[in-house]
Structure formats: C-alpha cells, structure tokens
Short mmCIF file of C-alpha atoms in Angstrom, two decimals:
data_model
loop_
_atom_site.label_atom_id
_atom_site.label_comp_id
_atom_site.label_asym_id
_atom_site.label_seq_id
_atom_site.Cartn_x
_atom_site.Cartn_y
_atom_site.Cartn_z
CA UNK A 197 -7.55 -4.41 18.55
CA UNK A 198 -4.17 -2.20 17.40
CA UNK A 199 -3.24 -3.93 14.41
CA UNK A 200 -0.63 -1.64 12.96
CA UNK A 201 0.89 0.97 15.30
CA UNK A 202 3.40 4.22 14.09
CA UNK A 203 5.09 6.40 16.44
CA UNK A 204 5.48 9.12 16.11
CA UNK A 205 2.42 10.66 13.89
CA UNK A 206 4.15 14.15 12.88
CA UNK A 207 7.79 14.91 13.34
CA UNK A 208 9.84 18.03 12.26
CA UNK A 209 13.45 17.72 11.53
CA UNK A 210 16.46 19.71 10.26
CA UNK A 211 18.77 18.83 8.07
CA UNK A 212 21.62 16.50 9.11
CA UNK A 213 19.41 15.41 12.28
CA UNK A 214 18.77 12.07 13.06
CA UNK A 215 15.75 9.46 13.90
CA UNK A 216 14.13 6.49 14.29
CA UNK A 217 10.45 6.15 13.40
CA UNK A 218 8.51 3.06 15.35
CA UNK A 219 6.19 0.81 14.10
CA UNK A 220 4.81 -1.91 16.18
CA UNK A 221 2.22 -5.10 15.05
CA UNK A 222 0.05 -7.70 17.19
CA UNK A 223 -1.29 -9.53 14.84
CA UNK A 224 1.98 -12.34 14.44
CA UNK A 225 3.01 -11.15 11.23
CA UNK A 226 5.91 -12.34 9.39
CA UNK A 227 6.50 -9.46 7.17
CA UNK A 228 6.53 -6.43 7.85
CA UNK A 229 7.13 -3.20 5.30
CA UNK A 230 8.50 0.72 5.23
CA UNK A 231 6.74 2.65 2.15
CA UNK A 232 7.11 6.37 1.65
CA UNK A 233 4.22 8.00 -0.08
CA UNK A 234 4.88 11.48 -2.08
CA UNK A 235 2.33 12.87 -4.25
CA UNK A 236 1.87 11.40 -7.59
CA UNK A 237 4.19 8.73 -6.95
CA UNK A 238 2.04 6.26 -5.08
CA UNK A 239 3.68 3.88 -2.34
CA UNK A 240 6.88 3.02 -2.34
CA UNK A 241 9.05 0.45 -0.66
CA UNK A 242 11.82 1.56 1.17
CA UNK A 243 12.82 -1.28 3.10
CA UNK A 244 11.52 -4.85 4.33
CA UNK A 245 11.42 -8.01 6.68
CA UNK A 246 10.62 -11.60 6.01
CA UNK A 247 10.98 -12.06 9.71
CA UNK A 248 12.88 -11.65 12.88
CA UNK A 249 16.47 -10.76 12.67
CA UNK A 250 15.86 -10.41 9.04
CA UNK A 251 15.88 -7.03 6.45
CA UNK A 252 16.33 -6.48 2.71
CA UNK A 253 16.00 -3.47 0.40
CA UNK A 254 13.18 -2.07 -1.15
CA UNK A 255 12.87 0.27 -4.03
CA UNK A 256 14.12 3.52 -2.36
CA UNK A 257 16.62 2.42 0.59
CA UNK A 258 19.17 5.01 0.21
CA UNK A 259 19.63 7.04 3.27
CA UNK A 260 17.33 4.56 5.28
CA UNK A 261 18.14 1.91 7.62
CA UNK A 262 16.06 -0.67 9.29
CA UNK A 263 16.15 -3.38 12.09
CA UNK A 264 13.69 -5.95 13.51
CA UNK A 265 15.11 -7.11 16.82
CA UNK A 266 11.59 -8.70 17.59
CA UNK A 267 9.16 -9.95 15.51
CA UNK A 268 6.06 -7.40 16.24
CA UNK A 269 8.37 -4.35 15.84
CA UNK A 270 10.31 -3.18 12.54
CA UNK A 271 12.48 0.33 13.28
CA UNK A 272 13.07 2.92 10.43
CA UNK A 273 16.17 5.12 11.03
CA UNK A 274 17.50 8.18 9.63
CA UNK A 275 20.56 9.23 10.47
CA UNK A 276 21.33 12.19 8.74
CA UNK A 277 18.16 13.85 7.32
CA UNK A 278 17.83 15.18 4.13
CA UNK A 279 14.87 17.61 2.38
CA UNK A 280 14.15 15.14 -0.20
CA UNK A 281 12.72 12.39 3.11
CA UNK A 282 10.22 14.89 3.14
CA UNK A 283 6.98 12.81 2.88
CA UNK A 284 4.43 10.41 4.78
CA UNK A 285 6.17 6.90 5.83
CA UNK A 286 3.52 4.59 6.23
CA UNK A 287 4.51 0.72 7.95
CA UNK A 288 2.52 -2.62 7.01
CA UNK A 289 2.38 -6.26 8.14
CA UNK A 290 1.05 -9.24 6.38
CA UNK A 291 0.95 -13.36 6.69
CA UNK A 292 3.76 -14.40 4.66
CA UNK A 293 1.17 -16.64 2.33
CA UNK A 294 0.33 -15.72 -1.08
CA UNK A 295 -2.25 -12.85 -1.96
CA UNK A 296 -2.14 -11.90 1.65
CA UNK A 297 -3.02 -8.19 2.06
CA UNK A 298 -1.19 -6.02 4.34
CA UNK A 299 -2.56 -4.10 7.05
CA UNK A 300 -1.04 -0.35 7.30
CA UNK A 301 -0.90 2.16 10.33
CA UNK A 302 -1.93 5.58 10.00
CA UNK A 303 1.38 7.28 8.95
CA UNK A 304 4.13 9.70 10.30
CA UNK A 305 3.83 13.08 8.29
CA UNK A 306 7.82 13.98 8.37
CA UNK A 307 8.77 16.97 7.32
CA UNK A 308 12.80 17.69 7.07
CA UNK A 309 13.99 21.83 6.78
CA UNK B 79 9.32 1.79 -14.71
CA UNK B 80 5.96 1.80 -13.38
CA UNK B 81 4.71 -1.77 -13.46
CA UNK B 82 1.16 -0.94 -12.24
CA UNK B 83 -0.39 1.80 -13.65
CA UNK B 84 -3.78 3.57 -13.16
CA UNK B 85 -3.89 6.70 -15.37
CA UNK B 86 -6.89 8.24 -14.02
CA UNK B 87 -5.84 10.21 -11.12
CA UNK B 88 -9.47 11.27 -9.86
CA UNK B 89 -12.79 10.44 -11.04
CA UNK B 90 -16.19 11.98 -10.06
CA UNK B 91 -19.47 10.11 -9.94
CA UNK B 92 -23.12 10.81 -8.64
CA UNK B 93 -24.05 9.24 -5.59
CA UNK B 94 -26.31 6.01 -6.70
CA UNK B 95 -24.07 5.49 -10.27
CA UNK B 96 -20.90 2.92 -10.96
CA UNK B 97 -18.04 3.90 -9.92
CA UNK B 98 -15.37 2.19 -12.62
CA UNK B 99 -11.42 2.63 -11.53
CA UNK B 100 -8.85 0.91 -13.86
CA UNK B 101 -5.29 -0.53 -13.74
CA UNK B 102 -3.27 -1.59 -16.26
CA UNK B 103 -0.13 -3.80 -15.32
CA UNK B 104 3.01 -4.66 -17.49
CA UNK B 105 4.58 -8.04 -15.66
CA UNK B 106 3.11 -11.31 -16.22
CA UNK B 107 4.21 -12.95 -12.73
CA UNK B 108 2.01 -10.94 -10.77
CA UNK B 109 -0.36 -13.30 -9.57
CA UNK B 110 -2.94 -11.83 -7.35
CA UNK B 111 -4.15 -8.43 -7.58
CA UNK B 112 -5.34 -6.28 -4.33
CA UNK B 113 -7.28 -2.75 -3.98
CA UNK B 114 -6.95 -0.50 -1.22
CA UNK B 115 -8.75 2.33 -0.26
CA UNK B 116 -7.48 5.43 1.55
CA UNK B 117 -9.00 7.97 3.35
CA UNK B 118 -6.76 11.57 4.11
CA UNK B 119 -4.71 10.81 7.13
CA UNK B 120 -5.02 7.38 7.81
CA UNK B 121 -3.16 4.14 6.40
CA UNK B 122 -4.71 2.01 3.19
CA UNK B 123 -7.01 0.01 3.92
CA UNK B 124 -7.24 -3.96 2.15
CA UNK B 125 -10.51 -3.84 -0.49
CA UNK B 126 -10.93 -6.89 -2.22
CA UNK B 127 -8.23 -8.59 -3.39
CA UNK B 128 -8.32 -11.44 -7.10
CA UNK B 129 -6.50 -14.15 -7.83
CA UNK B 130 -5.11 -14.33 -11.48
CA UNK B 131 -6.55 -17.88 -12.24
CA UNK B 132 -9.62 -16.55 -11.75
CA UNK B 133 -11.56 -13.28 -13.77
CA UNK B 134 -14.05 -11.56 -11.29
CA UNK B 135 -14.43 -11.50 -7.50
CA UNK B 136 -17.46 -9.95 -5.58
CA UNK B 137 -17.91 -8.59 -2.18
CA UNK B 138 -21.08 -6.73 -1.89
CA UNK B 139 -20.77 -3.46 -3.58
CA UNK B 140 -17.16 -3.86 -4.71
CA UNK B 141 -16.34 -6.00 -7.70
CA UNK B 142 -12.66 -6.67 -9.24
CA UNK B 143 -12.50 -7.72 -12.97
CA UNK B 144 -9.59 -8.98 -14.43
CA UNK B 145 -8.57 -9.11 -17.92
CA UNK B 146 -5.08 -11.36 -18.22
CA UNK B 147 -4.85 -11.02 -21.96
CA UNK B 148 -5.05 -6.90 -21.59
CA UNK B 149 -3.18 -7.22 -18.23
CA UNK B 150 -5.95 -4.87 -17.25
CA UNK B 151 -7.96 -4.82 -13.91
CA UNK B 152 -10.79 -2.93 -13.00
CA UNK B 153 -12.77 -2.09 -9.60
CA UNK B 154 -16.60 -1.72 -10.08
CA UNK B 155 -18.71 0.20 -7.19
CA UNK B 156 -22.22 -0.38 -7.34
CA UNK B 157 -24.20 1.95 -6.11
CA UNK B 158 -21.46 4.57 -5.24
CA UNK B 159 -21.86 6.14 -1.87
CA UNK B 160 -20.36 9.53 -0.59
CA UNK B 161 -18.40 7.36 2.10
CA UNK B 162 -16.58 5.64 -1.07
CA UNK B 163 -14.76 9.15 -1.59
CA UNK B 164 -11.04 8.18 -0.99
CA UNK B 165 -8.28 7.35 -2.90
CA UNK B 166 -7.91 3.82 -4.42
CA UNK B 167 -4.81 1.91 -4.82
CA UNK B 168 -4.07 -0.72 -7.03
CA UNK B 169 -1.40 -3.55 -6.15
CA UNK B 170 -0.05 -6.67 -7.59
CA UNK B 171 1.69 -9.00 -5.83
CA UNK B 172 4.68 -11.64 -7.51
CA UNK B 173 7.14 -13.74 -6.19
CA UNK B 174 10.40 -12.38 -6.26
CA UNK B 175 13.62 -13.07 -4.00
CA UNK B 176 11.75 -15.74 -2.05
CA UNK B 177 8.97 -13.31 -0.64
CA UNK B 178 5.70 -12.09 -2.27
CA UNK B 179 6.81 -8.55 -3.57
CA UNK B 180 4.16 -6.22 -4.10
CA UNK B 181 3.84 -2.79 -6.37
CA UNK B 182 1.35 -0.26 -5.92
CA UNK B 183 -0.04 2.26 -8.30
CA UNK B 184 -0.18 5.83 -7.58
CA UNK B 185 -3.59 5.65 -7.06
CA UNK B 186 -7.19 7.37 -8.31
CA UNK B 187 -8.91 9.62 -5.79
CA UNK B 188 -12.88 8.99 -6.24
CA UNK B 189 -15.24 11.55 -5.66
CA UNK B 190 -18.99 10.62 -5.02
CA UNK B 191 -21.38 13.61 -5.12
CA UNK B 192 -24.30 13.13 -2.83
#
C-alpha cells in the first residue's frame, strides 16, 4: 500500500541547475498538489491538477513548472535553480469531492547553493 | 494574508492532560475544516476533519470544535500521549475556481511530556 510516492528524498543543487522532482499516486486520485514548506510559513501551494492533462497555479508558482501526462503521476520542474527554492516540497492527492483530505508523501529536502 | 491562522507555535502538556490547539480563520466560504499531524521527516498526515454545518466531531481521543460566529476552531486531545508530539496543521477547504482550494496554517508543534 504506497499511497503517495516522492522521488527523490534529498537532492543538492547549484544555482542555475535544473530538475524535475517525481511524485507518483495509486490510489485514483483526481487531484493532485505541489506545496513547499519553509519554516514558519506553513504549506504552501505551488502548483496543482484537477486531473489528467490538466495544471493551474498555486500560491507560489514562480520559477516552477508542472505536468501530469498520466493521471497517477504529477512532475515538478525547475529549470534554473535559485537559493530562495531552498526548502522541503512535499506532493498530495485527494478525491476531488468536498472535505476530502489529501494524502502527502514524505518530502524531498532540496537544498540549492 | 494569512487566512488560517494558529498563533501558538508550540505548546507543552503532561502526558495524561488536554491537549487544546486553536485556529482562527478569516474567510467565510471555507466549508470544512481538516487537521493534520506531522511527525519530523515524513508527510502530514489527515486527523479528523469537520464540516461547517455542523459544531463538534469526535474520533476517539481527538475532538474538533468549531465556533462559526468566532470563525475559530479548536482540536481537543484527551488524554495526551507522548506519541501525539508532532506538529499540527490546520486547513480549510473552499470552493474556488471550480476545485476545492485548501489553506493551511503554519502549524503548532505539541509537546507531550511523559
């Protein structure tokens, strides 16, 4: 029983680098979420998806781009890393009904020099 | 500007006591209300979650109160355990832009002395 699945966990970058963090769900959800947590600040939504093929923006999408291809995955890019992405991105899924909660992986701690 | 608000940002209790965390919330559309709890290194994970027709919500130990005339929610733990050290997250979830959109707090950690 996965539920939520991020890939990679940790990840050191420098600045200006590129990539693409992986998030994977088997539980047929139709949404599917990016947050970035930073201490003090709580979670906050960077991008999301309604469902396949579909994206919109979040709170904080500058400097972010996403993509769900299929349904169970949702992709977070970088592509030119900056010191302020510094944080842990966490991804979440939910049933597209009301009140539903969402189920979270574990995190990628990303850390950009 | 911070919709959902919890203003204690840690809270210590004996092992055996309540355990009271609080949230205050500014927007009137929000109509359910979740906790999460979160232990270091690993995602949130869904609490106990209230509707805003209705004012309490049990599950066990864990009980959500919610005040609609404050805008004020509040998570009792009864008894408090040492495993209930984490850090709890309130959320409140509206309809906006033809999804549910949902906005977290920054969270309270709780620490339960044994």
């Amino acid at each position: 029983n996965a539920g939520v699945t991020q890939t990679p966990k940790f990840r050191v970058l420098k600045t200006g680098q590129s990539m693409t963090l992986l998030c994977a769900q088997d539980m047929n959800h139709e949404y599917m979420y990016w947050y970035r947590q930073d201490p003090g600040m709580g979670l906050r939504l960077i991008h999301y998806s309604v469902g396949e093929g579909t994206t919109a923006k979040g709170e904080v999408p500058d400097g972010y781009n996403v993509s769900r291809l299929k349904k169970q995955n949702f992709l977070l890019g970088l592509e030119s890393a900056a010191p302020s992405q510094t944080s842990v991105y966490f991804c979440a899924s939910s049933h597209q009904d009301r009140g539903q909660p969402q189920h979270f992986g574990d995190g990628t701690r990303l850390s950009i020099l | 500007d911070q919709q959902v608000k919890q203003n204690s940002p840690s809270l210590s209790v004996q092992e055996g006591r309540i355990s009271i965390l609080n949230c205050d919330y500014t927007n009137s559309m929000f109509d359910y209300f979740l906790w999460y709890k979160k232990y270091p290194a690993e995602g949130p994970t869904f609490l106990i979650s209230i509707s805003s027709i209705k004012d309490k919500n049990e599950d066990g130990r864990f009980t959500v109160f919610l005040n609609k005339s404050a805008k004020h929610l509040s998570l009792h733990i009864v008894p408090s355990q040492p495993g209930d050290s984490a850090v709890y997250f309130c959320a409140a979830s509206a309809r906006s832009g033809g999804y549910q959109k949902v906005t977290f707090g920054t969270g309270t950690k709780l620490q339960v002395i044994p």
